[in-house]
Amino acid sequence: MKRLSTLAASLMAAGIGLAVTSAWSADSLQDVMKARGLSQQDLLAAAKTYVPTGGRDEFIAISSGGQSGQLIVYGIPSMRILKYIGVFTPEPWQGYGFDEESKKVLAGGRIDGKDITWGDTHHPGFSETNGESDGQFVFINDKANPRIAVVDLRDFETKQIVVNPIFKSEHGGAFVTPNSEYIFEASQYASPLENKKFYPLEEFNEKYRGGMTYWKFDRTKGLIDQKQSFSIELPPYSQDLSDAGKGPSDGWSFTNSFCSERYVGGIEDGRPPYEAGCSAKDTDYLHVINWKKAAELVKAGKAKKINGHDVLPMEVAIKEGILFLIPEPKSPHGVDVTPDGTKLIVAGKLDTHVSVYSFEKIMAAIKAGKFESKDPYGIPVIGMKDALHTQVSLGLGPLHTQYDSKACVAYTSLYVDSQVAKWDYCEGKLLDKISVHYNIGHLMTMEGDTSKPRGKYLVALNKLAIDRFNPVGPLHPQNHQLIDISGDKMQLIYDMPIPLGEPHYVVAIDAKKLKPAVRYKLGTNSRTDEAHPDAVKAGEEKTVKKGNKVEVWGSLIRSHITPEKIEAEVGDEVTIHLTNLERAQDETHGFTVSTYNVHASVEPGKTVTVKFKADKEGVYPYYCTEFCSALHLEMQGYLLVKPKGWKATKTTLAKGNYTETDYKATLKKVADTQVIIDSVVTYITSVNYKDFPEVVAMVEDAFDQLGKTKDLKAKHEGYAAKKDWESANLWAEQIWQYQVKTADLGLRAKTFLEEHGAKKVK
Ligand code: CUK
Ligand code: CUA
C-alpha cells in the first residue's frame, strides 16, 4: 500500500488527478481507482498516455484510412485523432471534391475517363532525407485502383494523384528511397500491361506480367514527375511488399512475391482453388533490383513504351544484371531493410521462421556470378543459403517487422498467434513476446522504418477488435494498440478504436519535425500553392454577368459573406470565387449553396471556387458552414434563380419599425462595449504581449476589426440627422458587430496571456 500511495502522489504531481471527472473531483486517486476498478498497471498506462489539456503529443502518426481512401492523423502517446485527410475520395468537411481546386486533384485519379470515388489505401510513407523522415511530404497508395498520392505536410492537403499506367492493382507501395528520389510501388495481381487488352488465363505465363514502378519525385515542385518515371517488367508472381535499400544497400530495392506458382485457380472447372495453388511451393521469390542502374538504362533509351510509359523489359534487366531472385519461405508478406541497410528481414506467413538476408552476401553472390538456377523467364536465382544471415523461429504467421533505436532489436507481428515478438536479428534470438487483440497485421515503431528509429512506442494494427470496445453492430471499429517498448518487457498501454477502416499501415514522425502553416498567404490556391488568379482583397469584390454566365469574386470574414445576394436566370452557369480575408488562426469559414452539392472549406488566406449550373428556378440560401463567430448564423445570403425574362413588380424592401429610442439604446450598447474593449486593451498593453506571436496576431486582427468602424460613426449620425432611424440604428448596430469581434479577440488574447504567464511591463 505504501508503494501505491507514493505512486499515487507522484501521479497527482504529474497532473493525473486532473483526469477525473467533476463527479469525483473531490476524491483521492485511490477512491477513483476503487470506483472504476483500476489497477496500478492501469494507472501507470494512463500516466504514460495522458496528455493534459493544451499539451502536445511527442509523435504524429499518419495512418492509412483503408477503404475510405483517406489518411488518418493522430498523436502518440495520447492516440487522439487530429485529422482525416481526403486523398483518393471526396471528403465533405474539407470541401475535397466539392470545390473546383480539389476536383482538379481528384481528376488526376480518374481512370479511363471515369471518376473512381473509393480507394483502398495501404501504405503511407514519409519523404526522406538521408534515410530519415523529414516531415515534408507523405505518400500513399491505392491498391484497388493503382494510384499514388502526394500530401504536403505544410497544410496536410493532397496535392497530386497519379494513376499507374500499366498495373491493374498495386499493393507494395508507397515506399520511398533514402533521399526521396523515387517513390515505388509493386503490382499485386498480374495482368496484361497494355491497357484494355484481353488475354485468356490460359496465356497467363506468357502475357500476364507483374512489375515495379519507380515514380520520380520532384521535391522542389512537391510533385511526382510522371515523364521521368519508369517501370520494370517482372514475371507474374504477385509482387507484394517492398522496401528501399539504405546506407550500403542504397540504390537497390527489394520486393516479395506470394504466388510464384503462377496459379490461376479454376474451381469452376473442378481445379483446386487459388489459395491451394498459390501456396503449394515451399518458397516464393524475393526480387532484388538495382533501381539506380535501371534509371540510367531508361535514360539511355533501353526502355520500351507501354501505354506511353517507359517500361524496362525483363530481358534488358537480366542482360544488364540489375534483376535477381532469391527463394524465400513461404507465402511471404513483409520485407524490411534494417536501419543500417546491411540486412533485410522477410517474414513468410505460412512459416514460423523469419529470414534475415545479408546484403553483403547477396552482392558477393552476384559479383561471383554464383546462381543456383534461373527462373522460367531467365532471371538468375541466388541460392537461399548463399544469401541468408540467419533464420529465427518466432511464432505463427509472421508478417511485418519494425526496428528499435537499440541496435539489432526488431519487432515482428505474428498474425496467427496475435502477438508481437521482440527479437535480436544479429544474434538470432527471441527476447520477449506480448499478446495483442487480435490478429495483428502491420506494426509500427517511431520512425521505425528509417535509418534512425526512435524506439519508445510501438503501435499494433490489429485486424480484429472483437471484445475490446462497446459493441456498435456487426462491423467493429479497428483497433490500434499502443505498446511501451522503452523497457526490456513490452507493456500494452492503450487501445484506440479507429472508426475508419481498414488502416493497413501507419508511419510516425517526431512532432518537432513537422512545421505546418497556420494560415495561407492571402489569396492562395491551396491545391497548387500558387496565387489564386481569382483572389480578391477587401473592397475588390464584384459580380459579373456575361451571357448565361454569372461569376462572383467574393470574400469571407467574420461575420459576413460578400456578396449578400447572387442573381441568376435558370440555366446560368454560376461560378463563385471566395477568399477568406481572415488572418486570425483557426478562423475557417465554410460555404455552401442549398441543394447545389457544392461545399468549400476556406481557411484563412485561402481562395476557393465553387461552380454549378443554376438549373432550378427558386430561392437558395447560401451560408457559412463553420460556427466561426457569435454571428455565424447571420453569415448568409441568397442565390435568386429567376425564370427567364422575369420582371420585378415590387421594387422596395420591407421596412423595420425603428425609432429614435432604438437608436439611442444602440448607441449606449456601443459605448458600454467600448469600455470593455478599453479595459482589455489596457491589460494587454500593460504586459509583455509582444513576446507572444500568437497574441500579436490576435491584437492585429482585433484592431483590424475595430478599424472597420471608423467611417460608420459619420454614417449613422448622418442618417440620424435626417431622422432615418432604421438606417441610423442599423449602422450603429454594425459598429457593435465589429466591437463584439474585437472584444472576443481581446478576451482570447487576455486569457492566453494569463495562462502563459505574461509579465507586467513599465
Ligand atoms: S498489408 Cu500486411 S497486413 Cu501491408 Cu496491405 Cu495489410
Ligand atoms: Cu463564417 Cu460561420
mmCIF file with all atom_site columns, N, CA and C in Angstrom, residues 568-590:
data_model
loop_
_atom_site.group_PDB
_atom_site.id
_atom_site.type_symbol
_atom_site.label_atom_id
_atom_site.label_alt_id
_atom_site.label_comp_id
_atom_site.label_asym_id
_atom_site.label_entity_id
_atom_site.label_seq_id
_atom_site.pdbx_PDB_ins_code
_atom_site.Cartn_x
_atom_site.Cartn_y
_atom_site.Cartn_z
_atom_site.occupancy
_atom_site.B_iso_or_equiv
_atom_site.pdbx_formal_charge
_atom_site.auth_seq_id
_atom_site.auth_comp_id
_atom_site.auth_asym_id
_atom_site.auth_atom_id
_atom_site.pdbx_PDB_model_num
ATOM 1  N N  . ALA A 1 568 ? -29.378 35.160 -60.688 1.00 0.00 ? 568 ALA A N  1
ATOM 2  C CA . ALA A 1 568 ? -29.128 34.395 -61.916 1.00 0.00 ? 568 ALA A CA 1
ATOM 3  C C  . ALA A 1 568 ? -30.455 34.068 -62.578 1.00 0.00 ? 568 ALA A C  1
ATOM 4  N N  . GLU A 1 569 ? -30.380 33.663 -63.815 1.00 0.00 ? 569 GLU A N  1
ATOM 5  C CA . GLU A 1 569 ? -31.560 33.145 -64.517 1.00 0.00 ? 569 GLU A CA 1
ATOM 6  C C  . GLU A 1 569 ? -31.408 31.644 -64.652 1.00 0.00 ? 569 GLU A C  1
ATOM 7  N N  . VAL A 1 570 ? -32.526 30.959 -64.705 1.00 0.00 ? 570 VAL A N  1
ATOM 8  C CA . VAL A 1 570 ? -32.476 29.497 -64.840 1.00 0.00 ? 570 VAL A CA 1
ATOM 9  C C  . VAL A 1 570 ? -31.569 29.117 -66.008 1.00 0.00 ? 570 VAL A C  1
ATOM 10 N N  . GLY A 1 571 ? -30.690 28.184 -65.754 1.00 0.00 ? 571 GLY A N  1
ATOM 11 C CA . GLY A 1 571 ? -29.798 27.712 -66.811 1.00 0.00 ? 571 GLY A CA 1
ATOM 12 C C  . GLY A 1 571 ? -28.455 28.409 -66.816 1.00 0.00 ? 571 GLY A C  1
ATOM 13 N N  . ASP A 1 572 ? -28.289 29.450 -66.004 1.00 0.00 ? 572 ASP A N  1
ATOM 14 C CA . ASP A 1 572 ? -26.994 30.134 -65.947 1.00 0.00 ? 572 ASP A CA 1
ATOM 15 C C  . ASP A 1 572 ? -25.933 29.245 -65.303 1.00 0.00 ? 572 ASP A C  1
ATOM 16 N N  . GLU A 1 573 ? -24.731 29.465 -65.749 1.00 0.00 ? 573 GLU A N  1
ATOM 17 C CA . GLU A 1 573 ? -23.608 28.786 -65.095 1.00 0.00 ? 573 GLU A CA 1
ATOM 18 C C  . GLU A 1 573 ? -23.049 29.749 -64.045 1.00 0.00 ? 573 GLU A C  1
ATOM 19 N N  . VAL A 1 574 ? -23.064 29.307 -62.786 1.00 0.00 ? 574 VAL A N  1
ATOM 20 C CA . VAL A 1 574 ? -22.658 30.188 -61.694 1.00 0.00 ? 574 VAL A CA 1
ATOM 21 C C  . VAL A 1 574 ? -21.284 29.762 -61.168 1.00 0.00 ? 574 VAL A C  1
ATOM 22 N N  . THR A 1 575 ? -20.361 30.704 -61.137 1.00 0.00 ? 575 THR A N  1
ATOM 23 C CA . THR A 1 575 ? -19.033 30.446 -60.593 1.00 0.00 ? 575 THR A CA 1
ATOM 24 C C  . THR A 1 575 ? -18.802 31.416 -59.436 1.00 0.00 ? 575 THR A C  1
ATOM 25 N N  . ILE A 1 576 ? -18.467 30.876 -58.275 1.00 0.00 ? 576 ILE A N  1
ATOM 26 C CA . ILE A 1 576 ? -18.253 31.741 -57.109 1.00 0.00 ? 576 ILE A CA 1
ATOM 27 C C  . ILE A 1 576 ? -16.835 31.520 -56.581 1.00 0.00 ? 576 ILE A C  1
ATOM 28 N N  . HIS A 1 577 ? -16.019 32.570 -56.642 1.00 0.00 ? 577 HIS A N  1
ATOM 29 C CA . HIS A 1 577 ? -14.678 32.512 -56.049 1.00 0.00 ? 577 HIS A CA 1
ATOM 30 C C  . HIS A 1 577 ? -14.750 33.186 -54.693 1.00 0.00 ? 577 HIS A C  1
ATOM 31 N N  . LEU A 1 578 ? -14.220 32.560 -53.688 1.00 0.00 ? 578 LEU A N  1
ATOM 32 C CA . LEU A 1 578 ? -14.290 33.131 -52.349 1.00 0.00 ? 578 LEU A CA 1
ATOM 33 C C  . LEU A 1 578 ? -12.918 33.162 -51.718 1.00 0.00 ? 578 LEU A C  1
ATOM 34 N N  . THR A 1 579 ? -12.562 34.322 -51.186 1.00 0.00 ? 579 THR A N  1
ATOM 35 C CA . THR A 1 579 ? -11.299 34.438 -50.463 1.00 0.00 ? 579 THR A CA 1
ATOM 36 C C  . THR A 1 579 ? -11.608 34.678 -48.996 1.00 0.00 ? 579 THR A C  1
ATOM 37 N N  . ASN A 1 580 ? -10.989 33.893 -48.137 1.00 0.00 ? 580 ASN A N  1
ATOM 38 C CA . ASN A 1 580 ? -11.120 34.139 -46.696 1.00 0.00 ? 580 ASN A CA 1
ATOM 39 C C  . ASN A 1 580 ? -10.110 35.219 -46.321 1.00 0.00 ? 580 ASN A C  1
ATOM 40 N N  . LEU A 1 581 ? -10.617 36.386 -45.937 1.00 0.00 ? 581 LEU A N  1
ATOM 41 C CA . LEU A 1 581 ? -9.738  37.528 -45.654 1.00 0.00 ? 581 LEU A CA 1
ATOM 42 C C  . LEU A 1 581 ? -9.140  37.492 -44.258 1.00 0.00 ? 581 LEU A C  1
ATOM 43 N N  . GLU A 1 582 ? -9.506  36.488 -43.473 1.00 0.00 ? 582 GLU A N  1
ATOM 44 C CA . GLU A 1 582 ? -9.015  36.431 -42.092 1.00 0.00 ? 582 GLU A CA 1
ATOM 45 C C  . GLU A 1 582 ? -7.502  36.224 -42.058 1.00 0.00 ? 582 GLU A C  1
ATOM 46 N N  . ARG A 1 583 ? -6.905  36.812 -41.038 1.00 0.00 ? 583 ARG A N  1
ATOM 47 C CA . ARG A 1 583 ? -5.515  36.468 -40.753 1.00 0.00 ? 583 ARG A CA 1
ATOM 48 C C  . ARG A 1 583 ? -5.407  35.704 -39.442 1.00 0.00 ? 583 ARG A C  1
ATOM 49 N N  . ALA A 1 584 ? -6.525  35.716 -38.706 1.00 0.00 ? 584 ALA A N  1
ATOM 50 C CA . ALA A 1 584 ? -6.520  35.052 -37.396 1.00 0.00 ? 584 ALA A CA 1
ATOM 51 C C  . ALA A 1 584 ? -6.394  33.544 -37.576 1.00 0.00 ? 584 ALA A C  1
ATOM 52 N N  . GLN A 1 585 ? -5.794  32.911 -36.589 1.00 0.00 ? 585 GLN A N  1
ATOM 53 C CA . GLN A 1 585 ? -5.615  31.474 -36.587 1.00 0.00 ? 585 GLN A CA 1
ATOM 54 C C  . GLN A 1 585 ? -6.974  30.786 -36.382 1.00 0.00 ? 585 GLN A C  1
ATOM 55 N N  . ASP A 1 586 ? -7.188  29.699 -37.094 1.00 0.00 ? 586 ASP A N  1
ATOM 56 C CA . ASP A 1 586 ? -8.364  28.865 -36.849 1.00 0.00 ? 586 ASP A CA 1
ATOM 57 C C  . ASP A 1 586 ? -9.681  29.569 -37.176 1.00 0.00 ? 586 ASP A C  1
ATOM 58 N N  . GLU A 1 587 ? -9.673  30.580 -38.009 1.00 0.00 ? 587 GLU A N  1
ATOM 59 C CA . GLU A 1 587 ? -10.931 31.218 -38.411 1.00 0.00 ? 587 GLU A CA 1
ATOM 60 C C  . GLU A 1 587 ? -11.319 30.762 -39.816 1.00 0.00 ? 587 GLU A C  1
ATOM 61 N N  . THR A 1 588 ? -11.702 29.496 -39.866 1.00 0.00 ? 588 THR A N  1
ATOM 62 C CA . THR A 1 588 ? -12.129 28.916 -41.139 1.00 0.00 ? 588 THR A CA 1
ATOM 63 C C  . THR A 1 588 ? -13.605 29.233 -41.366 1.00 0.00 ? 588 THR A C  1
ATOM 64 N N  . HIS A 1 589 ? -13.932 29.594 -42.590 1.00 0.00 ? 589 HIS A N  1
ATOM 65 C CA . HIS A 1 589 ? -15.338 29.700 -42.969 1.00 0.00 ? 589 HIS A CA 1
ATOM 66 C C  . HIS A 1 589 ? -15.637 28.601 -43.971 1.00 0.00 ? 589 HIS A C  1
ATOM 67 N N  . GLY A 1 590 ? -16.846 28.065 -43.873 1.00 0.00 ? 590 GLY A N  1
ATOM 68 C CA . GLY A 1 590 ? -17.295 27.098 -44.874 1.00 0.00 ? 590 GLY A CA 1
ATOM 69 C C  . GLY A 1 590 ? -18.277 27.805 -45.791 1.00 0.00 ? 590 GLY A C  1
#
